[in-house]
Amino acid sequence: MKKLVTVLVVVFIAFIIFVLIGPFYVINEGEQAVVTRFGAIVDVEQNAGLKFKVPLIDTVVKYPKRILGWDGDAQRIPTKENQFIWVDTTARWRINDPKKFYESLSTLEGGYSRLDGIIDSSVRTVISQNNLREAVRNSNIINDIDRVPTIGQGDSAVSQDEVNLEELKKLTFTNQNYDEVGRGREQLSRDMFSATAELMPQFGIELIDVVLRQIRYSDELTNSVYERMKKERNQIAEAYRSYGEGQKAILLGRLENEKKQILSKAYEEAETIKGAADATATTIYADAYETDPDFFNFWRSIESYRKTLPKFKKTLSTDMEYFNYLYNEDGR
């Protein structure tokens, strides 16, 4: 009896130890695992659930099944025309063959390191084989946009009747066509993906996509772009100034013409009024002369003295007929 109890106790203790050292392991949703025994793969588990392994001998290496993200470091890469740009790339990938992944890379860190080398190399190759415009633009829509700038806004806006926009087009850069894009940024991303994806199956990796996340100009290229922008803005400003001076000359000419017309009309009316007044005065003078000729002559002489004498600085003689009414007794 004692022997039986001893055996049962030993069996129970052995069972407890067996359970404690972990013969079972759990594969969660979104996980997959490789089971190795003395470094050799003995099993691959890709379904969730409770799994069994040989305690102390088997080792379980788990990998995620979900899609993983990869973010590369920005690279300074020359384009085909040797213009340097900073290229920032991102990608998505997942482990679709855990056995190959374990045999070739072992860990996620190893996978990321391998992606760094392969994707960075593909990005550098593709960028260096294409012109700058292919990397920064995706279409030729910029050549289809009517880029005549709006002249004012709201209440201060200038109507097309007042400004000849077609004339401004000739003066500004609005008729300029930029170099055509043959492939574009999306196609370059696809080229990077193709060049990288074909190398991934040997590592048990499925590459989902490679995307150009950001492209920045280098300092020297940025300065060149800014100078070009300033030149275009100055060209537009100069076009506005030139057009404005032309419009100013037209308006001033129009105003001068209107001024001459107004003055001419006013002079004509003034002469008409003056003529009518002279005619009226002549009639009055004639009537006065007929009524009293002597008084009329006296009055005309006095008016003449009043107008002319202040202009004379010296009087040489008072015997002049002109002064009859001043110094001649018969004229008084």
CSV table of C-alpha atoms in Angstrom, one decimal:
chain,number,residue,atom,x,y,z
A,1,MET,CA,0.0,0.0,0.0
A,2,LYS,CA,2.8,2.4,0.9
A,3,LYS,CA,4.5,1.6,-2.4
A,4,LEU,CA,1.3,2.5,-4.3
A,5,VAL,CA,0.9,5.8,-2.5
A,6,THR,CA,4.5,6.6,-3.2
A,7,VAL,CA,4.1,5.8,-6.9
A,8,LEU,CA,1.0,8.0,-7.1
A,9,VAL,CA,2.7,10.8,-5.4
A,10,VAL,CA,5.7,10.6,-7.7
A,11,VAL,CA,3.4,10.4,-10.8
A,12,PHE,CA,1.5,13.5,-9.5
A,13,ILE,CA,4.6,15.5,-8.9
A,14,ALA,CA,6.0,14.5,-12.3
A,15,PHE,CA,2.7,15.6,-13.9
A,16,ILE,CA,2.8,18.9,-12.0
A,17,ILE,CA,6.4,19.5,-13.1
A,18,PHE,CA,5.5,18.5,-16.7
A,19,VAL,CA,2.7,21.1,-16.7
A,20,LEU,CA,4.8,23.8,-15.1
A,21,ILE,CA,7.6,23.5,-17.6
A,22,GLY,CA,5.2,24.2,-20.4
A,23,PRO,CA,4.2,21.5,-22.8
A,24,PHE,CA,1.5,23.7,-24.2
A,25,TYR,CA,1.6,27.1,-25.9
A,26,VAL,CA,-1.0,29.4,-27.3
A,27,ILE,CA,-1.1,30.9,-30.8
A,28,ASN,CA,-3.3,34.1,-30.6
A,29,GLU,CA,-5.2,35.6,-33.5
A,30,GLY,CA,-2.8,37.5,-35.7
A,31,GLU,CA,0.1,35.3,-34.8
A,32,GLN,CA,2.0,32.5,-36.3
A,33,ALA,CA,4.9,30.4,-35.0
A,34,VAL,CA,7.9,28.2,-35.9
A,35,VAL,CA,8.7,25.3,-33.6
A,36,THR,CA,12.4,24.3,-33.5
A,37,ARG,CA,14.1,21.4,-31.9
A,38,PHE,CA,17.9,21.7,-31.4
A,39,GLY,CA,17.9,24.5,-34.0
A,40,ALA,CA,16.0,22.6,-36.6
A,41,ILE,CA,12.4,23.4,-37.6
A,42,VAL,CA,10.0,20.7,-36.7
A,43,ASP,CA,6.7,22.5,-37.0
A,44,VAL,CA,5.0,25.6,-38.4
A,45,GLU,CA,1.8,26.9,-36.8
A,46,GLN,CA,-0.3,29.5,-38.6
A,47,ASN,CA,-3.7,28.9,-37.0
A,48,ALA,CA,-4.8,30.2,-33.6
A,49,GLY,CA,-5.3,27.8,-30.7
A,50,LEU,CA,-3.7,25.8,-28.0
A,51,LYS,CA,-0.7,23.9,-29.3
A,52,PHE,CA,1.7,21.2,-27.9
A,53,LYS,CA,5.5,21.1,-27.8
A,54,VAL,CA,8.1,18.9,-26.2
A,55,PRO,CA,9.1,20.6,-23.0
A,56,LEU,CA,12.7,21.6,-22.5
A,57,ILE,CA,13.5,20.5,-26.1
A,58,ASP,CA,11.2,22.5,-28.4
A,59,THR,CA,11.4,26.3,-28.8
A,60,VAL,CA,8.6,28.4,-30.1
A,61,VAL,CA,9.3,31.5,-32.1
A,62,LYS,CA,6.3,33.7,-32.8
A,63,TYR,CA,5.8,36.2,-35.6
A,64,PRO,CA,2.9,38.6,-36.4
A,65,LYS,CA,0.6,37.7,-39.2
A,66,ARG,CA,-0.7,41.3,-39.6
A,67,ILE,CA,0.6,43.8,-42.1
A,68,LEU,CA,3.6,45.6,-40.8
A,69,GLY,CA,4.9,49.1,-41.6
A,70,TRP,CA,8.4,50.0,-42.7
A,71,ASP,CA,9.7,53.6,-42.6
A,72,GLY,CA,13.0,54.3,-44.2
A,73,ASP,CA,15.4,57.1,-43.3
A,74,ALA,CA,15.4,60.1,-45.7
A,75,GLN,CA,18.1,59.7,-48.4
A,76,ARG,CA,19.9,62.4,-50.3
A,77,ILE,CA,19.8,61.1,-53.9
A,78,PRO,CA,20.8,62.7,-57.2
A,79,THR,CA,18.3,62.6,-60.0
A,80,LYS,CA,19.2,61.9,-63.6
A,81,GLU,CA,20.2,65.5,-64.2
A,82,ASN,CA,22.3,65.4,-61.1
A,83,GLN,CA,20.0,67.5,-58.9
A,84,PHE,CA,20.0,66.3,-55.3
A,85,ILE,CA,16.8,65.7,-53.4
A,86,TRP,CA,15.8,64.2,-50.1
A,87,VAL,CA,13.6,61.1,-50.5
A,88,ASP,CA,11.6,59.7,-47.7
A,89,THR,CA,10.0,56.3,-48.4
A,90,THR,CA,7.5,54.0,-46.6
A,91,ALA,CA,6.3,50.5,-47.3
A,92,ARG,CA,4.0,47.8,-46.0
A,93,TRP,CA,4.9,44.1,-45.7
A,94,ARG,CA,4.0,40.9,-43.9
A,95,ILE,CA,5.5,37.5,-43.2
A,96,ASN,CA,3.7,35.0,-45.4
A,97,ASP,CA,6.2,32.1,-45.0
A,98,PRO,CA,7.4,31.9,-41.4
A,99,LYS,CA,9.7,28.9,-42.2
A,100,LYS,CA,11.7,30.8,-44.8
A,101,PHE,CA,11.7,33.9,-42.7
A,102,TYR,CA,13.1,32.1,-39.7
A,103,GLU,CA,15.7,30.3,-41.8
A,104,SER,CA,16.9,33.5,-43.5
A,105,LEU,CA,16.3,36.3,-41.1
A,106,SER,CA,15.3,34.7,-37.7
A,107,THR,CA,13.9,37.9,-36.1
A,108,LEU,CA,11.8,40.9,-36.9
A,109,GLU,CA,14.9,43.1,-36.4
A,110,GLY,CA,16.6,41.1,-39.1
A,111,GLY,CA,13.6,41.5,-41.4
A,112,TYR,CA,13.6,45.3,-41.0
A,113,SER,CA,17.4,45.4,-41.5
A,114,ARG,CA,17.0,43.5,-44.8
A,115,LEU,CA,14.2,45.7,-45.9
A,116,ASP,CA,16.4,48.7,-45.2
A,117,GLY,CA,19.1,47.5,-47.6
A,118,ILE,CA,16.8,46.3,-50.4
A,119,ILE,CA,14.3,49.1,-50.5
A,120,ASP,CA,16.8,51.9,-50.0
A,121,SER,CA,18.8,50.4,-52.9
A,122,SER,CA,15.7,50.2,-55.1
A,123,VAL,CA,14.7,53.8,-54.3
A,124,ARG,CA,18.2,55.1,-55.1
A,125,THR,CA,18.3,53.3,-58.4
A,126,VAL,CA,14.9,54.4,-59.6
A,127,ILE,CA,15.4,58.1,-58.6
A,128,SER,CA,18.8,58.3,-60.2
A,129,GLN,CA,17.4,57.0,-63.5
A,130,ASN,CA,14.7,59.6,-63.7
A,131,ASN,CA,14.4,63.4,-64.0
A,132,LEU,CA,13.4,65.6,-61.1
A,133,ARG,CA,10.0,66.3,-62.6
A,134,GLU,CA,9.1,62.6,-62.6
A,135,ALA,CA,9.7,62.4,-58.9
A,136,VAL,CA,7.9,65.6,-57.8
A,137,ARG,CA,4.9,65.6,-60.2
A,138,ASN,CA,2.4,63.0,-61.1
A,139,SER,CA,0.6,64.6,-64.1
A,140,ASN,CA,0.7,67.4,-66.7
A,141,ILE,CA,-2.3,69.1,-65.3
A,142,ILE,CA,-0.2,72.2,-64.5
A,143,ASN,CA,0.0,72.9,-68.3
A,144,ASP,CA,-3.8,72.7,-68.6
A,145,ILE,CA,-4.6,75.2,-65.9
A,146,ASP,CA,-5.4,78.8,-66.9
A,147,ARG,CA,-2.9,80.6,-64.6
A,148,VAL,CA,-4.0,84.2,-65.2
A,149,PRO,CA,-4.0,85.6,-61.6
A,150,THR,CA,-7.2,87.1,-60.2
A,151,ILE,CA,-7.0,90.9,-60.1
A,152,GLY,CA,-8.4,91.9,-56.7
A,153,GLN,CA,-11.1,90.3,-54.6
A,154,GLY,CA,-14.5,91.2,-53.4
A,155,ASP,CA,-15.5,94.9,-53.9
A,156,SER,CA,-12.0,95.7,-55.1
A,157,ALA,CA,-12.1,93.2,-57.9
A,158,VAL,CA,-11.5,94.5,-61.4
A,159,SER,CA,-13.8,93.3,-64.1
A,160,GLN,CA,-12.6,91.9,-67.4
A,161,ASP,CA,-14.1,94.9,-69.2
A,162,GLU,CA,-11.6,97.1,-67.4
A,163,VAL,CA,-8.6,94.7,-67.8
A,164,ASN,CA,-7.6,92.9,-70.9
A,165,LEU,CA,-6.7,89.5,-69.5
A,166,GLU,CA,-5.5,88.3,-72.9
A,167,GLU,CA,-3.0,91.1,-72.9
A,168,LEU,CA,-1.8,90.1,-69.4
A,169,LYS,CA,-1.3,86.5,-70.7
A,170,LYS,CA,1.2,87.8,-73.2
A,171,LEU,CA,3.1,89.8,-70.6
A,172,THR,CA,3.2,87.2,-67.8
A,173,PHE,CA,4.4,83.6,-67.6
A,174,THR,CA,0.8,82.3,-68.1
A,175,ASN,CA,1.6,80.9,-71.5
A,176,GLN,CA,4.6,79.0,-70.3
A,177,ASN,CA,4.5,75.2,-70.5
A,178,TYR,CA,6.4,73.1,-68.1
A,179,ASP,CA,8.3,70.0,-69.2
A,180,GLU,CA,6.0,67.1,-69.8
A,181,VAL,CA,5.9,64.3,-67.2
A,182,GLY,CA,6.3,60.9,-68.9
A,183,ARG,CA,6.0,58.6,-66.0
A,184,GLY,CA,5.3,60.5,-62.8
A,185,ARG,CA,5.6,59.9,-59.1
A,186,GLU,CA,3.1,57.0,-58.8
A,187,GLN,CA,4.9,55.1,-61.6
A,188,LEU,CA,8.2,55.6,-59.8
A,189,SER,CA,6.7,54.1,-56.7
A,190,ARG,CA,5.5,51.1,-58.7
A,191,ASP,CA,9.0,50.7,-60.1
A,192,MET,CA,10.4,50.7,-56.6
A,193,PHE,CA,7.9,48.1,-55.5
A,194,SER,CA,8.5,45.9,-58.5
A,195,ALA,CA,12.3,46.0,-58.0
A,196,THR,CA,11.9,45.2,-54.3
A,197,ALA,CA,9.0,42.7,-54.4
A,198,GLU,CA,10.8,40.2,-56.6
A,199,LEU,CA,13.5,39.7,-54.0
A,200,MET,CA,11.2,39.2,-51.0
A,201,PRO,CA,9.8,35.6,-51.5
A,202,GLN,CA,13.2,34.1,-50.7
A,203,PHE,CA,12.9,35.6,-47.2
A,204,GLY,CA,9.3,34.5,-46.6
A,205,ILE,CA,8.1,38.2,-47.0
A,206,GLU,CA,5.2,39.5,-49.0
A,207,LEU,CA,5.7,43.2,-49.9
A,208,ILE,CA,2.4,45.1,-50.1
A,209,ASP,CA,3.5,48.4,-51.5
A,210,VAL,CA,6.3,51.0,-51.6
A,211,VAL,CA,5.3,54.6,-51.5
A,212,LEU,CA,7.3,57.9,-51.9
A,213,ARG,CA,6.1,59.6,-48.7
A,214,GLN,CA,7.9,62.8,-49.0
A,215,ILE,CA,10.4,64.5,-51.4
A,216,ARG,CA,12.3,67.6,-50.3
A,217,TYR,CA,14.6,69.7,-52.3
A,218,SER,CA,18.2,69.9,-51.1
A,219,ASP,CA,19.4,73.4,-49.9
A,220,GLU,CA,21.1,74.3,-53.2
A,221,LEU,CA,18.1,73.1,-55.2
A,222,THR,CA,15.7,74.9,-52.8
A,223,ASN,CA,17.5,78.2,-53.4
A,224,SER,CA,17.3,77.7,-57.2
A,225,VAL,CA,13.6,77.0,-57.0
A,226,TYR,CA,13.0,80.1,-54.8
A,227,GLU,CA,15.0,82.2,-57.2
A,228,ARG,CA,12.9,80.9,-60.1
A,229,MET,CA,9.7,81.7,-58.1
A,230,LYS,CA,10.9,85.2,-57.4
A,231,LYS,CA,11.7,85.7,-61.0
A,232,GLU,CA,8.3,84.7,-62.1
A,233,ARG,CA,6.6,86.8,-59.4
A,234,ASN,CA,8.7,89.8,-60.4
A,235,GLN,CA,7.8,89.1,-64.0
A,236,ILE,CA,4.1,89.2,-63.1
A,237,ALA,CA,4.6,92.4,-61.0
A,238,GLU,CA,6.4,94.0,-63.9
A,239,ALA,CA,3.7,93.0,-66.3
A,240,TYR,CA,1.1,94.6,-64.0
A,241,ARG,CA,3.1,97.7,-63.7
A,242,SER,CA,3.6,97.9,-67.5
A,243,TYR,CA,0.0,97.2,-68.1
A,244,GLY,CA,-1.0,99.8,-65.5
A,245,GLU,CA,1.2,102.4,-67.1
A,246,GLY,CA,-0.4,101.7,-70.5
A,247,GLN,CA,-3.9,101.9,-69.0
A,248,LYS,CA,-2.8,105.2,-67.2
A,249,ALA,CA,-1.6,106.7,-70.5
A,250,ILE,CA,-4.9,105.6,-72.2
A,251,LEU,CA,-7.0,107.1,-69.4
A,252,LEU,CA,-5.0,110.3,-69.3
A,253,GLY,CA,-5.3,110.7,-73.1
A,254,ARG,CA,-9.0,110.2,-72.8
A,255,LEU,CA,-9.2,112.7,-70.0
A,256,GLU,CA,-7.2,115.2,-72.0
A,257,ASN,CA,-9.4,114.8,-75.0
A,258,GLU,CA,-12.5,115.2,-72.9
A,259,LYS,CA,-10.9,118.3,-71.3
A,260,LYS,CA,-10.2,119.9,-74.7
A,261,GLN,CA,-13.8,119.1,-75.8
A,262,ILE,CA,-15.2,120.7,-72.6
A,263,LEU,CA,-13.0,123.8,-72.9
A,264,SER,CA,-13.8,124.1,-76.6
A,265,LYS,CA,-17.5,123.9,-75.9
A,266,ALA,CA,-17.2,126.3,-73.0
A,267,TYR,CA,-15.2,128.8,-75.2
A,268,GLU,CA,-17.8,128.5,-77.9
A,269,GLU,CA,-20.6,129.2,-75.4
A,270,ALA,CA,-18.6,132.1,-73.9
A,271,GLU,CA,-18.0,133.6,-77.3
A,272,THR,CA,-21.7,133.3,-78.1
A,273,ILE,CA,-22.7,134.9,-74.8
A,274,LYS,CA,-20.0,137.6,-75.3
A,275,GLY,CA,-21.3,138.3,-78.8
A,276,ALA,CA,-24.8,138.6,-77.6
A,277,ALA,CA,-23.7,140.9,-74.8
A,278,ASP,CA,-21.7,143.1,-77.3
A,279,ALA,CA,-24.7,143.3,-79.5
A,280,THR,CA,-26.9,144.3,-76.6
A,281,ALA,CA,-24.3,146.9,-75.5
A,282,THR,CA,-24.1,148.3,-79.1
A,283,THR,CA,-27.8,148.6,-79.2
A,284,ILE,CA,-27.8,150.4,-75.8
A,285,TYR,CA,-25.0,152.7,-77.0
A,286,ALA,CA,-26.8,153.5,-80.2
A,287,ASP,CA,-30.0,154.3,-78.3
A,288,ALA,CA,-28.0,156.6,-75.9
A,289,TYR,CA,-26.3,158.3,-78.8
A,290,GLU,CA,-29.5,159.0,-80.6
A,291,THR,CA,-31.0,160.4,-77.4
A,292,ASP,CA,-28.1,162.7,-76.4
A,293,PRO,CA,-24.9,162.6,-78.6
A,294,ASP,CA,-22.9,165.0,-76.5
A,295,PHE,CA,-23.6,163.1,-73.3
A,296,PHE,CA,-22.8,159.9,-75.0
A,297,ASN,CA,-19.4,161.2,-76.2
A,298,PHE,CA,-18.7,162.5,-72.8
A,299,TRP,CA,-19.5,159.2,-71.1
A,300,ARG,CA,-17.4,157.2,-73.6
A,301,SER,CA,-14.4,159.6,-73.0
A,302,ILE,CA,-14.7,159.2,-69.2
A,303,GLU,CA,-14.8,155.4,-69.6
A,304,SER,CA,-11.8,155.5,-71.8
A,305,TYR,CA,-9.9,157.8,-69.3
A,306,ARG,CA,-10.7,155.4,-66.5
A,307,LYS,CA,-9.3,152.4,-68.4
A,308,THR,CA,-6.3,154.0,-70.0
A,309,LEU,CA,-4.9,156.8,-67.8
A,310,PRO,CA,-3.7,154.5,-65.0
A,311,LYS,CA,-1.4,152.9,-67.6
A,312,PHE,CA,0.3,156.1,-68.5
A,313,LYS,CA,3.3,157.0,-66.3
A,314,LYS,CA,3.9,160.4,-68.0
A,315,THR,CA,1.6,162.8,-69.8
A,316,LEU,CA,3.6,164.8,-72.5
A,317,SER,CA,0.8,167.2,-73.5
A,318,THR,CA,-2.7,168.2,-72.4
A,319,ASP,CA,-3.5,169.7,-75.8
A,320,MET,CA,-4.2,166.4,-77.3
A,321,GLU,CA,-7.7,166.0,-78.7
A,322,TYR,CA,-8.0,163.0,-76.5
A,323,PHE,CA,-8.1,165.2,-73.4
A,324,ASN,CA,-10.8,167.6,-74.7
A,325,TYR,CA,-13.1,166.7,-71.9
A,326,LEU,CA,-10.5,167.3,-69.2
A,327,TYR,CA,-8.6,170.4,-70.3
A,328,ASN,CA,-10.7,172.1,-73.0
A,329,GLU,CA,-13.3,174.5,-71.9
A,330,ASP,CA,-15.6,173.5,-74.8
A,331,GLY,CA,-15.3,169.9,-73.7
A,332,ARG,CA,-16.3,170.5,-70.1
